[in-house]
CSV table of N, CA and C in Angstrom, one decimal:
chain,number,residue,atom,x,y,z
A,1315,MET,N,0.8,-1.2,0.0
A,1315,MET,CA,0.0,0.0,0.0
A,1315,MET,C,0.9,1.2,0.0
A,1316,THR,N,0.6,2.2,-0.9
A,1316,THR,CA,1.4,3.4,-1.0
A,1316,THR,C,1.1,4.3,0.2
A,1317,PHE,N,2.0,5.3,0.4
A,1317,PHE,CA,1.8,6.2,1.5
A,1317,PHE,C,0.4,7.0,1.4
A,1318,LYS,N,0.2,7.4,0.1
A,1318,LYS,CA,-1.1,8.2,-0.1
A,1318,LYS,C,-2.3,7.3,0.2
A,1319,GLU,N,-2.3,6.0,-0.2
A,1319,GLU,CA,-3.4,5.1,0.1
A,1319,GLU,C,-3.6,4.9,1.6
A,1320,GLN,N,-2.4,4.8,2.3
A,1320,GLN,CA,-2.5,4.7,3.8
A,1320,GLN,C,-3.2,5.9,4.4
A,1321,VAL,N,-2.8,7.1,3.9
A,1321,VAL,CA,-3.4,8.4,4.4
A,1321,VAL,C,-4.9,8.4,4.1
A,1322,GLU,N,-5.2,8.1,2.9
A,1322,GLU,CA,-6.6,8.1,2.5
A,1322,GLU,C,-7.5,7.1,3.2
A,1323,GLN,N,-6.9,6.0,3.5
A,1323,GLN,CA,-7.6,5.0,4.3
A,1323,GLN,C,-7.9,5.4,5.7
A,1324,GLN,N,-6.9,6.0,6.3
A,1324,GLN,CA,-7.1,6.5,7.7
A,1324,GLN,C,-8.0,7.7,7.7
A,1325,LEU,N,-8.0,8.5,6.7
A,1325,LEU,CA,-8.9,9.7,6.7
A,1325,LEU,C,-10.3,9.2,6.5
A,1326,ASN,N,-10.5,8.2,5.6
A,1326,ASN,CA,-11.9,7.7,5.4
A,1326,ASN,C,-12.4,7.0,6.6
A,1327,ASN,N,-11.6,6.3,7.4
A,1327,ASN,CA,-12.0,5.7,8.6
A,1327,ASN,C,-12.4,6.7,9.6
A,1328,SER,N,-11.7,7.8,9.7
A,1328,SER,CA,-12.0,8.8,10.7
A,1328,SER,C,-13.3,9.5,10.3
A,1329,LEU,N,-13.5,9.7,9.0
A,1329,LEU,CA,-14.8,10.4,8.6
A,1329,LEU,C,-16.0,9.5,8.8
A,1330,LEU,N,-15.8,8.2,8.8
A,1330,LEU,CA,-16.9,7.3,9.0
A,1330,LEU,C,-17.4,7.4,10.5
A,1331,GLU,N,-16.5,7.8,11.4
A,1331,GLU,CA,-16.9,8.0,12.8
A,1331,GLU,C,-17.6,9.4,13.0
A,1332,LYS,N,-17.4,10.3,12.0
A,1332,LYS,CA,-18.1,11.6,12.1
A,1332,LYS,C,-18.8,11.8,10.8
A,1333,PRO,N,-20.1,11.2,10.7
A,1333,PRO,CA,-20.8,11.3,9.4
A,1333,PRO,C,-21.2,12.7,9.0
A,1334,SER,N,-21.2,13.7,9.9
A,1334,SER,CA,-21.6,15.0,9.5
A,1334,SER,C,-20.4,15.8,8.8
A,1335,LEU,N,-19.2,15.2,8.8
A,1335,LEU,CA,-18.1,15.8,8.1
A,1335,LEU,C,-17.9,15.2,6.8
A,1336,PHE,N,-17.4,16.0,5.8
A,1336,PHE,CA,-17.0,15.4,4.5
A,1336,PHE,C,-15.8,16.1,4.0
A,1337,LEU,N,-15.1,15.3,3.1
A,1337,LEU,CA,-13.8,15.7,2.6
A,1337,LEU,C,-14.1,16.7,1.4
A,1338,ILE,N,-13.4,17.8,1.4
A,1338,ILE,CA,-13.4,18.7,0.3
A,1338,ILE,C,-12.2,18.5,-0.6
A,1339,ASP,N,-11.0,18.4,0.0
A,1339,ASP,CA,-9.8,18.2,-0.7
A,1339,ASP,C,-8.7,17.5,0.1
A,1340,ILE,N,-7.9,16.8,-0.5
A,1340,ILE,CA,-6.6,16.2,0.1
A,1340,ILE,C,-5.5,16.3,-0.9
A,1341,SER,N,-4.4,16.8,-0.4
A,1341,SER,CA,-3.2,16.9,-1.3
A,1341,SER,C,-2.0,16.4,-0.5
A,1342,ILE,N,-1.1,15.7,-1.2
A,1342,ILE,CA,0.1,15.2,-0.6
A,1342,ILE,C,1.2,15.6,-1.6
A,1343,SER,N,2.1,16.5,-1.1
A,1343,SER,CA,3.2,17.0,-1.9
A,1343,SER,C,4.3,16.0,-2.0
A,1344,ASP,N,5.3,16.3,-2.9
A,1344,ASP,CA,6.4,15.4,-3.1
A,1344,ASP,C,7.3,15.4,-1.8
A,1345,SER,N,7.2,16.4,-0.9
A,1345,SER,CA,7.9,16.4,0.3
A,1345,SER,C,7.0,15.8,1.5
A,1346,TYR,N,5.9,15.2,1.1
A,1346,TYR,CA,5.0,14.5,2.1
A,1346,TYR,C,4.4,15.5,3.0
A,1347,LYS,N,4.0,16.7,2.5
A,1347,LYS,CA,3.2,17.6,3.3
A,1347,LYS,C,1.7,17.2,2.9
A,1348,ILE,N,1.0,16.8,3.9
A,1348,ILE,CA,-0.4,16.4,3.7
A,1348,ILE,C,-1.3,17.6,4.1
A,1349,VAL,N,-2.2,18.0,3.3
A,1349,VAL,CA,-3.2,19.0,3.6
A,1349,VAL,C,-4.6,18.5,3.3
A,1350,VAL,N,-5.4,18.4,4.4
A,1350,VAL,CA,-6.7,17.9,4.3
A,1350,VAL,C,-7.7,19.1,4.6
A,1351,THR,N,-8.6,19.3,3.7
A,1351,THR,CA,-9.6,20.3,3.9
A,1351,THR,C,-11.0,19.7,4.1
A,1352,LEU,N,-11.7,20.0,5.1
A,1352,LEU,CA,-13.0,19.4,5.5
A,1352,LEU,C,-14.1,20.4,5.5
A,1353,ASP,N,-15.3,20.0,5.4
A,1353,ASP,CA,-16.5,20.8,5.6
A,1353,ASP,C,-17.4,19.9,6.4
A,1354,GLY,N,-18.5,20.5,6.9
A,1354,GLY,CA,-19.4,19.7,7.7
A,1354,GLY,C,-20.8,20.2,7.5
A,1355,ASP,N,-21.8,19.3,7.7
A,1355,ASP,CA,-23.2,19.8,7.6
A,1355,ASP,C,-23.5,20.8,8.6
A,1356,ASN,N,-22.9,20.8,9.8
A,1356,ASN,CA,-23.1,21.7,10.8
A,1356,ASN,C,-21.8,22.6,11.1
A,1357,GLY,N,-20.9,22.7,10.1
A,1357,GLY,CA,-19.7,23.3,10.2
A,1357,GLY,C,-18.6,22.4,10.7
A,1358,VAL,N,-17.4,22.9,10.9
A,1358,VAL,CA,-16.3,22.1,11.4
A,1358,VAL,C,-15.7,22.8,12.6
A,1359,THR,N,-15.6,22.1,13.7
A,1359,THR,CA,-15.0,22.6,14.9
A,1359,THR,C,-13.6,22.3,15.0
A,1360,LEU,N,-12.9,23.0,15.9
A,1360,LEU,CA,-11.5,22.8,16.1
A,1360,LEU,C,-11.3,21.3,16.6
A,1361,GLN,N,-12.2,20.9,17.5
A,1361,GLN,CA,-12.1,19.5,18.0
A,1361,GLN,C,-12.3,18.5,16.8
A,1362,ASP,N,-13.1,18.8,15.8
A,1362,ASP,CA,-13.2,17.9,14.7
A,1362,ASP,C,-11.9,17.8,14.0
A,1363,CYS,N,-11.2,18.9,13.8
A,1363,CYS,CA,-9.9,18.9,13.1
A,1363,CYS,C,-8.8,18.1,13.9
A,1364,ILE,N,-8.9,18.3,15.2
A,1364,ILE,CA,-8.0,17.6,16.1
A,1364,ILE,C,-8.2,16.1,16.1
A,1365,ASP,N,-9.5,15.7,16.1
A,1365,ASP,CA,-9.9,14.2,16.0
A,1365,ASP,C,-9.4,13.6,14.7
A,1366,VAL,N,-9.6,14.3,13.6
A,1366,VAL,CA,-9.2,13.7,12.3
A,1366,VAL,C,-7.7,13.7,12.3
A,1367,THR,N,-7.0,14.7,12.8
A,1367,THR,CA,-5.5,14.7,12.8
A,1367,THR,C,-5.0,13.5,13.6
A,1368,ARG,N,-5.6,13.3,14.8
A,1368,ARG,CA,-5.1,12.2,15.6
A,1368,ARG,C,-5.4,10.8,15.0
A,1369,ALA,N,-6.5,10.7,14.3
A,1369,ALA,CA,-6.9,9.4,13.6
A,1369,ALA,C,-5.9,9.1,12.5
A,1370,ILE,N,-5.5,10.1,11.8
A,1370,ILE,CA,-4.5,9.9,10.7
A,1370,ILE,C,-3.1,9.6,11.3
A,1371,GLU,N,-2.7,10.5,12.2
A,1371,GLU,CA,-1.3,10.4,12.8
A,1371,GLU,C,-1.1,9.1,13.6
A,1372,GLY,N,-2.2,8.7,14.3
A,1372,GLY,CA,-2.1,7.5,15.2
A,1372,GLY,C,-1.9,6.2,14.4
A,1373,ASN,N,-2.2,6.2,13.1
A,1373,ASN,CA,-2.0,5.0,12.3
A,1373,ASN,C,-1.0,5.1,11.2
A,1374,LEU,N,-0.2,6.1,11.2
A,1374,LEU,CA,0.9,6.2,10.3
A,1374,LEU,C,2.2,6.1,11.0
A,1375,ASP,N,3.2,5.5,10.4
A,1375,ASP,CA,4.5,5.4,11.1
A,1375,ASP,C,5.5,6.4,10.6
A,1376,ARG,N,5.9,7.3,11.5
A,1376,ARG,CA,6.8,8.4,11.1
A,1376,ARG,C,8.2,7.9,10.8
A,1377,GLU,N,8.5,6.7,11.4
A,1377,GLU,CA,9.8,6.1,11.1
A,1377,GLU,C,9.9,5.6,9.7
A,1378,ALA,N,8.8,5.1,9.1
A,1378,ALA,CA,8.8,4.7,7.8
A,1378,ALA,C,8.7,5.8,6.8
A,1379,GLN,N,8.0,6.9,7.1
A,1379,GLN,CA,7.9,8.1,6.2
A,1379,GLN,C,7.7,9.3,7.1
A,1380,ASP,N,8.6,10.3,7.0
A,1380,ASP,CA,8.5,11.5,7.7
A,1380,ASP,C,7.5,12.4,6.9
A,1381,TYR,N,6.6,13.1,7.6
A,1381,TYR,CA,5.5,13.8,6.9
A,1381,TYR,C,5.1,15.0,7.8
A,1382,SER,N,4.4,15.9,7.2
A,1382,SER,CA,3.7,17.0,8.0
A,1382,SER,C,2.2,16.9,7.6
A,1383,LEU,N,1.4,17.2,8.6
A,1383,LEU,CA,-0.1,17.0,8.4
A,1383,LEU,C,-0.8,18.3,8.8
A,1384,GLU,N,-1.7,18.8,8.0
A,1384,GLU,CA,-2.5,20.0,8.3
A,1384,GLU,C,-3.9,19.6,7.9
A,1385,VAL,N,-4.8,19.7,9.0
A,1385,VAL,CA,-6.2,19.4,8.8
A,1385,VAL,C,-6.9,20.7,9.1
A,1386,ALA,N,-7.8,21.2,8.2
A,1386,ALA,CA,-8.4,22.5,8.3
A,1386,ALA,C,-9.8,22.4,7.8
A,1387,SER,N,-10.6,23.4,8.2
A,1387,SER,CA,-12.0,23.5,7.6
A,1387,SER,C,-11.9,24.4,6.4
A,1388,VAL,N,-12.8,24.2,5.5
A,1388,VAL,CA,-12.9,25.0,4.3
A,1388,VAL,C,-13.0,26.5,4.7
A,1389,GLY,N,-12.3,27.4,4.0
A,1389,GLY,CA,-12.3,28.8,4.5
A,1389,GLY,C,-13.6,29.6,4.0
A,1390,VAL,N,-13.9,30.6,4.7
A,1390,VAL,CA,-14.9,31.6,4.3
A,1390,VAL,C,-14.5,32.1,3.0
A,1391,GLY,N,-15.5,32.2,2.1
A,1391,GLY,CA,-15.2,32.7,0.8
A,1391,GLY,C,-14.6,31.7,-0.2
A,1392,SER,N,-14.4,30.5,0.2
A,1392,SER,CA,-13.9,29.4,-0.7
A,1392,SER,C,-15.0,29.0,-1.6
A,1393,PRO,N,-14.7,28.7,-2.8
A,1393,PRO,CA,-15.8,28.3,-3.8
A,1393,PRO,C,-16.4,27.0,-3.3
A,1394,LEU,N,-17.7,26.8,-3.6
A,1394,LEU,CA,-18.4,25.6,-3.3
A,1394,LEU,C,-18.0,24.5,-4.3
A,1395,LYS,N,-17.7,23.3,-3.9
A,1395,LYS,CA,-17.3,22.2,-4.8
A,1395,LYS,C,-18.3,21.1,-4.9
A,1396,LEU,N,-18.9,20.8,-3.8
A,1396,LEU,CA,-19.8,19.6,-3.7
A,1396,LEU,C,-21.2,19.9,-3.6
A,1397,VAL,N,-22.1,19.0,-4.1
A,1397,VAL,CA,-23.5,19.2,-4.0
A,1397,VAL,C,-23.9,19.3,-2.5
A,1398,ARG,N,-23.2,18.6,-1.6
A,1398,ARG,CA,-23.5,18.6,-0.2
A,1398,ARG,C,-23.3,20.0,0.4
A,1399,GLN,N,-22.3,20.7,-0.2
A,1399,GLN,CA,-22.1,22.1,0.3
A,1399,GLN,C,-23.2,23.0,-0.1
A,1400,TYR,N,-23.8,22.9,-1.3
A,1400,TYR,CA,-24.9,23.7,-1.8
A,1400,TYR,C,-26.1,23.4,-0.9
A,1401,ILE,N,-26.4,22.2,-0.6
A,1401,ILE,CA,-27.5,21.8,0.2
A,1401,ILE,C,-27.4,22.4,1.6
A,1402,LYS,N,-26.2,22.3,2.1
A,1402,LYS,CA,-25.9,22.9,3.5
A,1402,LYS,C,-26.2,24.4,3.5
A,1403,ASN,N,-26.0,25.1,2.4
A,1403,ASN,CA,-26.1,26.5,2.4
A,1403,ASN,C,-27.4,27.1,1.8
A,1404,ILE,N,-28.4,26.2,1.8
A,1404,ILE,CA,-29.7,26.7,1.4
A,1404,ILE,C,-30.2,27.8,2.3
A,1405,GLY,N,-30.7,28.9,1.8
A,1405,GLY,CA,-31.1,30.0,2.6
A,1405,GLY,C,-30.1,31.1,2.7
A,1406,ARG,N,-28.8,30.9,2.3
A,1406,ARG,CA,-27.8,31.9,2.3
A,1406,ARG,C,-27.6,32.5,1.0
A,1407,THR,N,-27.0,33.6,0.9
A,1407,THR,CA,-26.8,34.4,-0.3
A,1407,THR,C,-25.5,33.9,-1.0
A,1408,LEU,N,-25.6,33.6,-2.3
A,1408,LEU,CA,-24.4,33.2,-3.1
A,1408,LEU,C,-24.1,34.2,-4.2
A,1409,ILE,N,-22.8,34.2,-4.6
A,1409,ILE,CA,-22.5,34.8,-5.8
A,1409,ILE,C,-22.1,33.7,-6.8
A,1410,VAL,N,-22.9,33.6,-7.8
A,1410,VAL,CA,-22.7,32.4,-8.8
A,1410,VAL,C,-22.3,33.0,-10.1
A,1411,LYS,N,-21.2,32.5,-10.6
A,1411,LYS,CA,-20.7,32.9,-11.9
A,1411,LYS,C,-20.9,31.8,-12.9
A,1412,THR,N,-21.6,32.1,-14.0
A,1412,THR,CA,-21.8,31.2,-15.1
A,1412,THR,C,-21.1,31.8,-16.4
A,1413,ASN,N,-21.2,31.1,-17.5
A,1413,ASN,CA,-20.7,31.7,-18.7
A,1413,ASN,C,-21.4,32.9,-19.1
A,1414,GLU,N,-22.7,33.0,-18.8
A,1414,GLU,CA,-23.5,34.1,-19.2
A,1414,GLU,C,-23.6,35.3,-18.3
A,1415,ALA,N,-23.5,35.1,-17.0
A,1415,ALA,CA,-23.7,36.1,-16.0
A,1415,ALA,C,-23.1,35.8,-14.6
A,1416,THR,N,-23.1,36.9,-13.8
A,1416,THR,CA,-22.8,36.7,-12.4
A,1416,THR,C,-24.0,37.1,-11.6
A,1417,ILE,N,-24.5,36.2,-10.8
A,1417,ILE,CA,-25.8,36.5,-10.0
A,1417,ILE,C,-25.5,36.4,-8.5
A,1418,GLU,N,-25.9,37.5,-7.8
A,1418,GLU,CA,-25.9,37.4,-6.4
A,1418,GLU,C,-27.3,37.3,-5.9
A,1419,ALA,N,-27.7,36.1,-5.3
A,1419,ALA,CA,-29.0,35.8,-4.9
A,1419,ALA,C,-29.1,34.8,-3.8
A,1420,ALA,N,-30.3,34.6,-3.2
A,1420,ALA,CA,-30.5,33.6,-2.2
A,1420,ALA,C,-30.6,32.3,-2.8
A,1421,LEU,N,-29.9,31.3,-2.2
A,1421,LEU,CA,-30.0,29.9,-2.7
A,1421,LEU,C,-31.3,29.3,-2.0
A,1422,THR,N,-32.3,29.0,-2.8
A,1422,THR,CA,-33.6,28.6,-2.2
A,1422,THR,C,-33.8,27.1,-2.3
A,1423,ALA,N,-33.0,26.4,-3.2
A,1423,ALA,CA,-33.1,25.0,-3.3
A,1423,ALA,C,-31.9,24.4,-4.0
A,1424,ALA,N,-31.6,23.2,-3.7
A,1424,ALA,CA,-30.5,22.5,-4.4
A,1424,ALA,C,-30.8,21.0,-4.3
A,1425,ASP,N,-30.5,20.3,-5.4
A,1425,ASP,CA,-30.6,18.9,-5.5
A,1425,ASP,C,-29.4,18.3,-6.2
A,1426,ASP,N,-29.5,17.1,-6.7
A,1426,ASP,CA,-28.3,16.4,-7.3
A,1426,ASP,C,-28.0,17.0,-8.7
A,1427,THR,N,-28.9,17.8,-9.3
A,1427,THR,CA,-28.6,18.2,-10.7
A,1427,THR,C,-28.5,19.7,-10.8
A,1428,LYS,N,-29.1,20.5,-9.9
A,1428,LYS,CA,-29.2,22.0,-10.1
A,1428,LYS,C,-29.4,22.7,-8.8
A,1429,ILE,N,-29.3,24.0,-8.9
A,1429,ILE,CA,-29.6,24.9,-7.8
A,1429,ILE,C,-30.7,25.9,-8.2
A,1430,VAL,N,-31.4,26.5,-7.3
A,1430,VAL,CA,-32.4,27.5,-7.6
A,1430,VAL,C,-32.0,28.7,-6.8
A,1431,LEU,N,-31.9,29.8,-7.5
A,1431,LEU,CA,-31.6,31.1,-6.9
A,1431,LEU,C,-32.8,32.0,-7.0
A,1432,SER,N,-33.0,32.9,-6.0
A,1432,SER,CA,-34.2,33.8,-6.0
A,1432,SER,C,-33.7,35.2,-5.5
A,1433,TRP,N,-34.2,36.2,-6.2
A,1433,TRP,CA,-33.8,37.6,-5.8
A,1433,TRP,C,-34.9,38.5,-6.3
A,1434,GLU,N,-34.9,39.7,-5.7
A,1434,GLU,CA,-35.9,40.8,-6.1
A,1434,GLU,C,-35.2,41.7,-7.1
A,1435,ALA,N,-35.9,42.1,-8.2
A,1435,ALA,CA,-35.4,43.0,-9.2
A,1435,ALA,C,-36.4,44.1,-9.5
A,1436,ARG,N,-35.9,45.3,-9.8
A,1436,ARG,CA,-36.8,46.4,-10.2
A,1436,ARG,C,-36.9,46.3,-11.7
A,1437,GLU,N,-38.1,46.2,-12.2
A,1437,GLU,CA,-38.4,46.2,-13.7
A,1437,GLU,C,-39.5,47.1,-14.0
A,1438,PRO,N,-39.5,47.6,-15.3
A,1438,PRO,CA,-40.6,48.5,-15.7
A,1438,PRO,C,-41.9,47.8,-15.6
A,1439,LYS,N,-42.9,48.5,-15.2
A,1439,LYS,CA,-44.3,48.0,-15.1
A,1439,LYS,C,-44.8,47.5,-16.4
A,1440,LYS,N,-45.6,46.5,-16.4
A,1440,LYS,CA,-46.2,46.0,-17.6
A,1440,LYS,C,-47.2,47.0,-18.2
A,1441,ILE,N,-47.9,47.6,-17.3
A,1441,ILE,CA,-48.9,48.6,-17.6
A,1441,ILE,C,-48.6,49.9,-16.9
A,1442,GLY,N,-48.5,51.0,-17.6
A,1442,GLY,CA,-48.2,52.3,-17.0
A,1442,GLY,C,-46.7,52.6,-16.9
A,1443,LYS,N,-46.4,53.7,-16.2
A,1443,LYS,CA,-45.1,54.2,-16.1
A,1443,LYS,C,-44.5,53.7,-14.7
A,1444,GLY,N,-43.2,53.8,-14.6
A,1444,GLY,CA,-42.5,53.4,-13.4
A,1444,GLY,C,-42.0,52.0,-13.4
A,1445,LYS,N,-41.5,51.7,-12.2
A,1445,LYS,CA,-41.0,50.3,-12.0
A,1445,LYS,C,-41.7,49.6,-10.9
A,1446,GLU,N,-41.6,48.3,-10.9
A,1446,GLU,CA,-42.2,47.5,-9.8
A,1446,GLU,C,-41.1,46.5,-9.4
A,1447,THR,N,-41.2,46.0,-8.2
A,1447,THR,CA,-40.3,45.0,-7.7
A,1447,THR,C,-40.9,43.6,-8.0
A,1448,VAL,N,-40.1,42.8,-8.6
A,1448,VAL,CA,-40.6,41.4,-9.0
A,1448,VAL,C,-39.6,40.4,-8.4
A,1449,LEU,N,-40.2,39.3,-8.1
A,1449,LEU,CA,-39.4,38.2,-7.6
A,1449,LEU,C,-38.9,37.3,-8.7
A,1450,LYS,N,-37.6,37.1,-8.9
A,1450,LYS,CA,-37.0,36.3,-10.0
A,1450,LYS,C,-36.5,35.0,-9.4
A,1451,ASN,N,-36.7,34.0,-10.1
A,1451,ASN,CA,-36.1,32.7,-9.8
A,1451,ASN,C,-35.4,32.1,-11.0
A,1452,GLN,N,-34.3,31.5,-10.7
A,1452,GLN,CA,-33.5,30.9,-11.9
A,1452,GLN,C,-32.9,29.6,-11.4
A,1453,GLU,N,-33.2,28.6,-12.2
A,1453,GLU,CA,-32.5,27.2,-12.0
A,1453,GLU,C,-31.2,27.2,-12.8
A,1454,ILE,N,-30.2,26.7,-12.1
A,1454,ILE,CA,-28.9,26.7,-12.8
A,1454,ILE,C,-28.3,25.2,-12.6
A,1455,PRO,N,-28.1,24.5,-13.6
A,1455,PRO,CA,-27.5,23.2,-13.5
A,1455,PRO,C,-26.1,23.3,-13.0
A,1456,TYR,N,-25.6,22.3,-12.3
A,1456,TYR,CA,-24.2,22.4,-11.7
A,1456,TYR,C,-23.2,22.5,-12.8
A,1457,ASN,N,-23.4,21.9,-14.0
A,1457,ASN,CA,-22.4,21.9,-15.1
A,1457,ASN,C,-22.3,23.3,-15.7
A,1458,GLU,N,-23.2,24.2,-15.4
A,1458,GLU,CA,-23.1,25.6,-15.9
A,1458,GLU,C,-22.4,26.5,-14.9
A,1459,ILE,N,-22.2,26.1,-13.7
A,1459,ILE,CA,-21.6,27.0,-12.7
A,1459,ILE,C,-20.1,26.9,-12.8
A,1460,LYS,N,-19.5,28.1,-13.0
A,1460,LYS,CA,-18.1,28.2,-13.1
A,1460,LYS,C,-17.5,28.4,-11.7
A,1461,GLN,N,-18.2,29.1,-10.8
A,1461,GLN,CA,-17.8,29.3,-9.5
A,1461,GLN,C,-19.0,29.8,-8.6
A,1462,ALA,N,-19.1,29.3,-7.4
A,1462,ALA,CA,-20.1,29.8,-6.5
A,1462,ALA,C,-19.5,30.0,-5.1
A,1463,VAL,N,-19.8,31.2,-4.5
A,1463,VAL,CA,-19.2,31.5,-3.2
A,1463,VAL,C,-20.3,32.0,-2.4
A,1464,VAL,N,-20.3,31.6,-1.1
A,1464,VAL,CA,-21.2,32.1,-0.1
A,1464,VAL,C,-20.8,33.5,0.3
A,1465,THR,N,-21.7,34.5,0.3
A,1465,THR,CA,-21.3,35.8,0.7
A,1465,THR,C,-21.4,35.9,2.2
A,1466,VAL,N,-20.5,36.8,2.8
A,1466,VAL,CA,-20.5,36.9,4.2
A,1466,VAL,C,-21.2,38.2,4.5
A,1467,ASN,N,-22.2,38.2,5.4
A,1467,ASN,CA,-22.9,39.4,5.8
A,1467,ASN,C,-22.7,39.7,7.2
A,1468,PHE,N,-22.2,40.8,7.5
A,1468,PHE,CA,-21.8,41.2,8.9
A,1468,PHE,C,-22.9,42.0,9.6
A,1469,ASN,N,-24.1,42.0,9.0
A,1469,ASN,CA,-25.2,42.8,9.7
A,1469,ASN,C,-26.0,41.9,10.6
């Protein structure tokens, strides 16, 4: 078993014990620097990172291979990568970039194939002068999303 396979096996075993956590990314450099990025249905706590670190370190032999290990939660402002992240963020505001447009709107639904965004827009009235506020909804398939980021609101 290669070193990378050993690391992945230990990581998978530790995530089985914490089903609310899921893997976003793992990288192992040529100098054996391991970087694990996690997300969770309810967020990721410091204790979650410590537990995953201990699960990996406790089953690898530093005498056989010297390495460094970093386990962290996905950062604020990091692009969403997995369907599970979209589902977790229903109700929050996203900035979604597609080939056609960039939309900042509330994520109102997400499933295995698409997301639904909703926002209010000012448009000319159909009858008469002036503008009215209308509710817009747009379905966007995942394969059309170039990047999606959760906006941070400090209010």
